[in-house]
Coordinates of C-alpha atoms in Angstrom, one line a residue:
M1 CA -0.6 36.2 -4.7
T2 CA -2.3 35.8 -1.8
D3 CA -6.1 35.1 -2.3
F4 CA -7.7 37.2 -0.4
T5 CA -11.6 36.0 -1.6
R6 CA -10.5 32.6 -0.4
T7 CA -8.9 34.3 3.2
K8 CA -12.5 35.6 3.6
S9 CA -13.8 32.6 3.0
L10 CA -12.4 30.9 6.1
F11 CA -14.3 33.4 8.9
A12 CA -17.8 33.5 10.2
I13 CA -18.6 37.0 10.1
P14 CA -22.4 37.6 10.5
D15 CA -24.0 38.8 7.4
G16 CA -24.5 42.6 6.6
M17 CA -21.5 43.2 9.0
I18 CA -18.4 45.4 8.1
Y19 CA -15.6 43.9 10.6
L20 CA -13.6 47.4 11.0
D21 CA -12.1 46.4 15.0
G22 CA -10.2 43.2 14.0
N23 CA -7.6 45.7 15.6
S24 CA -9.2 45.0 19.4
L25 CA -11.0 41.3 19.1
G26 CA -10.4 39.2 15.1
P27 CA -13.5 37.5 14.3
L28 CA -13.9 33.7 14.7
P29 CA -12.5 31.3 12.0
V30 CA -14.5 29.0 10.6
A31 CA -12.4 26.3 11.7
A32 CA -11.7 27.4 15.1
A33 CA -15.3 25.8 16.6
D34 CA -14.8 22.9 15.4
R35 CA -11.0 22.2 16.2
V36 CA -12.5 23.2 19.8
G37 CA -15.1 20.8 20.0
R38 CA -12.5 18.5 18.8
M39 CA -9.9 18.5 21.1
I40 CA -12.9 18.6 24.1
S41 CA -15.1 15.7 22.9
E42 CA -12.3 13.5 21.4
E43 CA -9.0 14.7 23.1
W44 CA -9.8 16.0 26.4
G45 CA -12.5 13.6 26.5
K46 CA -11.9 10.2 25.4
H47 CA -7.7 10.8 26.8
L48 CA -7.9 13.0 29.6
I49 CA -5.3 13.3 31.6
K50 CA -3.0 11.0 29.5
G51 CA -3.5 14.1 26.5
W52 CA -0.8 15.6 27.6
N53 CA 1.5 12.8 26.0
V54 CA -1.3 11.1 23.7
A55 CA -2.1 14.6 22.2
G56 CA 0.8 16.6 22.4
W57 CA -0.7 18.8 25.1
M58 CA 2.4 19.6 27.1
T59 CA 4.7 20.2 23.7
Q60 CA 1.4 22.6 22.5
P61 CA 3.1 26.2 23.7
R62 CA 6.9 25.6 21.7
R63 CA 5.0 23.7 18.5
V64 CA 2.0 27.0 18.2
G65 CA 5.0 29.2 18.8
D66 CA 6.6 28.3 16.3
R67 CA 3.9 29.4 14.2
I68 CA 3.5 32.9 15.2
G69 CA 7.4 32.9 14.9
R70 CA 7.1 32.0 11.0
L71 CA 4.5 35.6 11.3
I72 CA 7.3 37.5 13.1
G73 CA 10.8 37.1 11.2
A74 CA 11.5 34.8 14.7
V75 CA 13.1 31.8 14.4
D76 CA 12.2 28.4 15.3
G77 CA 12.7 28.0 19.0
T78 CA 13.0 31.4 19.9
V79 CA 8.7 32.1 20.6
V80 CA 6.6 30.3 23.4
V81 CA 2.3 30.6 23.6
G82 CA 1.1 31.1 27.3
D83 CA -0.3 33.4 30.1
T84 CA -1.3 36.7 29.7
L85 CA 0.2 39.2 27.4
S86 CA 0.5 41.4 30.6
I87 CA 2.9 38.7 31.9
K88 CA 5.1 38.0 29.4
V89 CA 5.2 41.8 29.8
Y90 CA 6.3 41.4 32.9
Q91 CA 8.9 38.6 32.1
A92 CA 10.3 40.3 29.2
L93 CA 10.7 43.7 31.0
A94 CA 12.2 42.0 34.4
S95 CA 15.1 39.4 31.9
A96 CA 15.9 43.1 30.2
L97 CA 17.0 44.4 33.3
E98 CA 19.2 41.5 34.7
L99 CA 21.0 41.5 31.8
N100 CA 21.8 44.7 32.0
P101 CA 22.6 45.5 36.0
S102 CA 24.5 48.2 36.3
R103 CA 21.3 50.5 34.4
R104 CA 18.4 51.8 36.4
V105 CA 16.3 53.6 33.6
I106 CA 13.4 52.3 31.3
L107 CA 12.4 54.5 28.3
S108 CA 9.1 54.4 27.0
D109 CA 6.7 56.8 25.7
T110 CA 2.8 58.0 26.1
G111 CA 1.9 56.2 23.0
N112 CA 2.4 52.9 24.2
F113 CA -0.6 50.8 25.5
P114 CA -1.1 52.1 29.4
S115 CA -1.2 48.4 30.9
D116 CA 2.5 47.9 29.7
L117 CA 3.3 51.1 31.8
Y118 CA 1.3 49.7 34.5
I119 CA 3.7 46.8 34.8
A120 CA 6.9 48.4 34.3
S121 CA 6.2 50.7 37.0
G122 CA 4.2 47.6 39.2
L123 CA 7.9 45.7 38.6
L124 CA 9.7 48.8 40.0
E125 CA 8.0 49.4 42.8
S126 CA 8.8 45.6 43.3
L127 CA 12.4 45.9 42.4
D128 CA 12.9 49.0 45.1
R129 CA 16.5 49.8 43.7
G130 CA 16.4 53.3 42.3
Y131 CA 15.0 52.6 38.9
E132 CA 12.8 55.2 36.6
L133 CA 10.6 54.9 34.2
K134 CA 11.0 57.4 31.9
V135 CA 8.0 58.6 29.4
V136 CA 8.6 60.8 26.1
A137 CA 6.7 62.0 23.8
P138 CA 6.8 59.1 21.2
E139 CA 8.8 61.6 18.3
D140 CA 10.8 61.8 21.1
V141 CA 11.6 58.8 21.8
E142 CA 15.7 58.0 19.8
A143 CA 17.0 61.6 21.1
A144 CA 16.2 60.3 24.8
I145 CA 18.4 57.2 24.3
D146 CA 21.5 57.8 26.0
E147 CA 24.2 55.8 28.2
T148 CA 21.6 55.6 30.8
I149 CA 19.0 53.5 29.5
A150 CA 18.7 49.9 30.2
V151 CA 16.0 49.0 28.6
L152 CA 13.6 50.9 25.2
M153 CA 10.3 49.5 26.1
L154 CA 7.7 50.0 22.7
T155 CA 4.6 49.0 21.7
E156 CA 5.9 48.9 17.8
V157 CA 2.1 50.3 16.6
D158 CA 0.1 53.1 18.5
Y159 CA -3.1 51.2 19.8
R160 CA -4.5 55.0 19.7
T161 CA -4.0 56.4 16.3
G162 CA -2.1 53.2 14.3
R163 CA 1.6 55.6 14.5
L164 CA 4.0 53.0 13.4
H165 CA 7.7 52.9 15.2
D166 CA 10.8 52.2 13.4
M167 CA 11.7 49.4 14.9
R168 CA 15.0 48.5 13.4
A169 CA 16.4 52.6 13.8
L170 CA 15.6 52.4 16.9
T171 CA 16.3 48.9 18.4
R172 CA 20.2 49.8 16.3
R173 CA 20.4 52.6 18.5
A174 CA 19.2 50.8 22.0
H175 CA 22.1 49.1 21.1
A176 CA 24.9 51.8 20.0
A177 CA 23.8 53.3 23.5
G178 CA 24.1 49.6 25.7
A179 CA 20.0 49.2 26.2
L180 CA 18.2 46.2 25.1
T181 CA 15.1 46.2 23.4
V182 CA 11.3 44.5 24.5
W183 CA 8.8 45.5 22.1
D184 CA 4.8 44.5 21.9
L185 CA 3.4 43.7 19.1
A186 CA -0.4 43.6 20.0
H187 CA -1.0 45.7 17.2
S188 CA 1.7 44.5 14.1
A189 CA 1.5 40.6 14.6
G190 CA -0.5 40.0 11.8
A191 CA -1.2 43.1 10.7
I192 CA 2.4 44.0 9.9
P193 CA 6.0 42.7 8.4
V194 CA 8.0 42.2 11.3
D195 CA 11.7 41.1 11.5
L196 CA 12.7 40.2 14.7
S197 CA 15.8 38.1 13.7
G198 CA 16.6 41.0 11.6
T199 CA 16.3 43.7 14.2
E200 CA 18.3 42.2 16.1
A201 CA 15.4 42.8 18.7
D202 CA 15.9 41.1 22.0
F203 CA 12.3 40.3 23.6
A204 CA 9.1 41.1 21.9
V205 CA 5.5 39.7 22.9
G206 CA 2.3 40.4 21.5
C207 CA -1.7 38.8 22.3
T208 CA -3.1 37.2 20.2
Y209 CA -6.9 38.0 20.0
K210 CA -6.4 41.0 17.9
Y211 CA -5.2 40.1 14.0
L212 CA -4.4 36.1 15.0
N213 CA -8.0 35.6 15.8
A214 CA -7.6 33.7 18.3
G215 CA -10.9 34.8 20.4
P216 CA -11.1 36.9 23.3
G217 CA -8.6 36.0 26.5
A218 CA -6.6 34.0 23.9
P219 CA -2.6 33.5 25.1
A220 CA 0.0 35.5 24.5
F221 CA 3.3 35.4 23.1
I222 CA 6.7 35.7 24.1
Y223 CA 10.3 35.9 22.0
V224 CA 13.9 36.2 23.1
A225 CA 16.8 36.3 21.2
P226 CA 19.1 33.7 20.7
K227 CA 21.5 35.4 22.6
H228 CA 19.7 36.0 24.9
A229 CA 17.8 32.3 25.7
D230 CA 20.3 30.8 28.0
T231 CA 21.5 33.3 30.1
A232 CA 17.6 35.3 30.9
R233 CA 16.8 34.3 34.1
P234 CA 12.4 34.0 34.3
A235 CA 11.6 36.5 37.2
L236 CA 8.4 34.9 37.6
S237 CA 9.7 31.2 37.3
G238 CA 6.7 29.0 36.9
W239 CA 6.9 25.2 37.2
M240 CA 7.0 24.4 33.0
G241 CA 9.4 26.4 33.1
H242 CA 11.8 24.4 35.0
H243 CA 14.3 22.4 33.2
A244 CA 12.5 19.0 34.8
P245 CA 8.7 19.6 35.7
F246 CA 7.9 16.4 36.4
A247 CA 10.7 16.3 38.7
F248 CA 9.4 18.6 41.6
D249 CA 12.5 19.6 43.1
L250 CA 12.2 22.3 45.5
G251 CA 14.7 24.0 43.6
Y252 CA 13.9 26.1 40.8
R253 CA 16.6 25.8 37.1
A254 CA 16.1 27.5 34.8
G255 CA 14.7 25.3 31.2
P256 CA 16.8 25.2 28.3
G257 CA 16.4 28.2 26.2
I258 CA 12.5 29.8 24.8
E259 CA 11.1 27.1 27.6
R260 CA 12.3 28.3 31.0
M261 CA 9.6 31.9 29.9
R262 CA 6.5 29.2 30.3
V263 CA 4.9 29.6 33.6
G264 CA 1.8 28.3 34.4
T265 CA -0.1 25.2 32.7
P266 CA -0.8 25.8 29.2
P267 CA -4.4 26.9 28.2
I268 CA -4.8 23.7 25.8
I269 CA -8.9 24.2 24.9
A270 CA -7.5 28.6 24.3
M271 CA -4.2 27.2 22.5
A272 CA -6.9 24.7 20.1
A273 CA -9.0 27.9 18.6
L274 CA -5.3 29.5 18.0
D275 CA -4.1 26.8 16.5
A276 CA -6.9 27.0 14.3
A277 CA -6.5 30.4 13.7
L278 CA -3.7 29.9 12.8
D279 CA -4.2 27.7 9.5
V280 CA -5.9 30.8 8.1
W281 CA -2.4 32.3 7.7
D282 CA -1.0 29.3 5.5
G283 CA -0.2 30.9 2.2
V284 CA -0.5 34.3 3.3
S285 CA 2.0 36.8 2.4
M286 CA 2.5 39.6 5.3
T287 CA 4.3 41.7 2.4
D288 CA 0.3 41.0 0.4
V289 CA -1.2 42.0 3.2
R290 CA 0.6 44.9 4.1
H291 CA -0.1 46.4 0.7
A292 CA -3.8 45.5 0.5
S293 CA -4.1 47.2 3.9
I294 CA -2.7 50.0 3.1
A295 CA -4.9 50.6 -0.1
L296 CA -7.9 49.7 2.1
A297 CA -7.3 53.2 4.7
D298 CA -6.1 55.0 2.1
L299 CA -9.3 54.6 0.1
F300 CA -11.0 54.9 4.0
V301 CA -8.8 57.8 4.2
R302 CA -10.2 60.2 1.2
E303 CA -13.5 59.0 1.4
V304 CA -14.2 59.8 5.0
E305 CA -11.8 63.1 4.3
E306 CA -14.5 63.3 1.5
R307 CA -17.7 63.2 2.5
C308 CA -17.3 63.9 6.6
P309 CA -15.0 66.9 6.8
E310 CA -16.7 67.2 11.2
L311 CA -13.9 64.0 11.8
T312 CA -10.6 64.8 12.3
L313 CA -7.8 62.9 11.3
A314 CA -5.8 61.3 14.3
S315 CA -3.4 58.8 12.3
P316 CA -0.5 59.3 10.0
R317 CA -1.9 60.3 6.4
D318 CA 1.0 58.0 5.3
G319 CA 0.1 54.6 4.9
K320 CA 3.7 53.2 5.6
Q321 CA 4.1 55.2 8.8
R322 CA 1.0 53.5 9.9
G323 CA 0.1 50.0 11.3
S324 CA -3.5 48.3 10.2
Q325 CA -5.7 50.7 11.8
V326 CA -7.5 54.2 11.3
S327 CA -8.6 56.8 13.6
F328 CA -10.7 59.8 13.5
R329 CA -11.6 62.4 16.6
H330 CA -14.4 64.1 17.2
P331 CA -16.1 65.8 20.1
E332 CA -18.8 63.0 20.5
G333 CA -17.0 59.9 18.7
Y334 CA -18.4 58.0 21.5
A335 CA -21.9 58.3 20.3
I336 CA -21.1 58.2 16.5
M337 CA -18.9 55.2 17.3
Q338 CA -22.4 53.4 19.2
A339 CA -24.2 54.8 16.4
L340 CA -22.2 52.8 13.8
I341 CA -22.4 49.8 15.9
A342 CA -26.5 49.6 15.7
R343 CA -26.0 49.9 11.8
D344 CA -23.3 47.1 11.7
V345 CA -20.6 49.0 11.6
I346 CA -18.2 47.5 13.9
G347 CA -15.5 49.9 15.1
D348 CA -14.2 51.2 18.7
F349 CA -13.8 54.3 20.4
R350 CA -10.4 55.2 22.8
A351 CA -11.1 58.4 25.3
P352 CA -10.9 61.1 25.1
D353 CA -12.7 61.7 21.4
M354 CA -10.9 58.3 18.9
M355 CA -12.8 56.3 16.7
R356 CA -10.8 53.8 15.3
F357 CA -11.5 52.0 12.7
G358 CA -9.3 48.1 11.3
F359 CA -8.2 47.3 8.0
T360 CA -7.8 43.4 7.9
P361 CA -7.8 42.6 3.7
L362 CA -8.0 38.8 5.2
Y363 CA -12.1 39.4 5.7
I364 CA -12.5 43.4 4.3
G365 CA -12.5 44.7 1.0
E366 CA -13.1 47.8 -0.8
A367 CA -16.8 46.8 -1.1
E368 CA -16.6 46.6 2.3
V369 CA -14.6 50.2 3.0
R370 CA -16.8 51.9 0.3
A371 CA -20.7 50.9 2.4
A372 CA -18.9 51.7 6.1
V373 CA -18.5 55.3 4.4
E374 CA -22.0 55.5 3.3
I375 CA -23.5 54.5 6.6
I376 CA -21.0 56.9 8.4
A377 CA -21.7 59.8 6.1
D378 CA -25.3 59.1 6.5
V379 CA -24.6 59.1 10.6
L380 CA -22.6 62.4 10.4
T381 CA -25.0 64.1 8.4
N382 CA -28.5 63.2 9.9
R383 CA -27.1 63.4 13.4
R384 CA -28.1 59.8 13.8
W385 CA -26.0 59.4 16.8
D386 CA -27.7 62.7 18.4
T387 CA -28.8 60.2 21.1
A388 CA -29.3 59.9 25.4
D389 CA -29.4 55.9 24.6
Y390 CA -25.7 56.3 22.0
R391 CA -24.3 59.0 25.0
K392 CA -24.7 56.1 27.7
K393 CA -21.1 54.8 28.0
A394 CA -21.3 50.8 27.9
L395 CA -18.8 48.7 30.2
V396 CA -16.4 48.4 27.5
T397 CA -16.1 51.0 24.8

């Protein structure tokens, strides 16, 4: 049984703050600052360039990737860390398209994170081979999978509403139609149980700064199923993915397995923070996390609907049909969220009218949920959001 009192003590959350935005940026793990400091002073400071060998920097992307793999149902040697999520989406999609060369359609949905669609559109324009990006409503995805589809590219958990796709069923349907799958786990990894091996997903990507709590701009990860590991061609053939990077061959030879999905020099300082953040997960059951998350979110929904009837639930009511976040709509959602943030209830806003709240039992419990609802009710009942300052849009919402 996971001890969530213990895990809460592992995060540095300011006193009085109710942090419900781990779906956007996870809080600071207590150990991360010291780990990064030691990396800088003890490894970089004392070893300098020797750190690549002495401190194991060169192999860190694979080692940390295996740690993430255990949280997403991936066997060792199938996940590597580095670069950004956008780069990993590009890599996975380009490789998947090459593995299915007779087809020209990528299927996605309107619930996908826009950046994934931007990357797909840019890739297809560069290829200029008659490819098509087909985007349908989330509920129409399964019916749209047919023999024309080369790749099904989806974000498992909708970033706006938390609606959850059925990875197992959709992957099975895609494979039956001869398509490959690329899953974005940005709102899944560390939030819900994921079984990449069991569902037979072909590719998956994800970030580490949300539920994995590795810090702003933390590196992303990519998963390649073992059956594709030695045949998927890395479209971004960077020197770290070369079979022998320090041979400095002028011609590219892809490295073995997941190593070929490395691109540029790994961000070692950021990876130190990620490694420390993953320590939090030692002894944590994803099943326990899921059960607790649903209970907290369900409590939040009941209390908000009872006390704040002017808010409209935008997320699935059934906790099993959503990830670890709940969203409510209101025409003045942006101003309301700014008023909440001013009271130290931290969520975020997504246009045009959606307020998002994340529920991570690693550091949020029933007491925080009830306290948050008290403040939300006060802000709405007394229209504390109704000021010009709260309506003024910031660069980041």
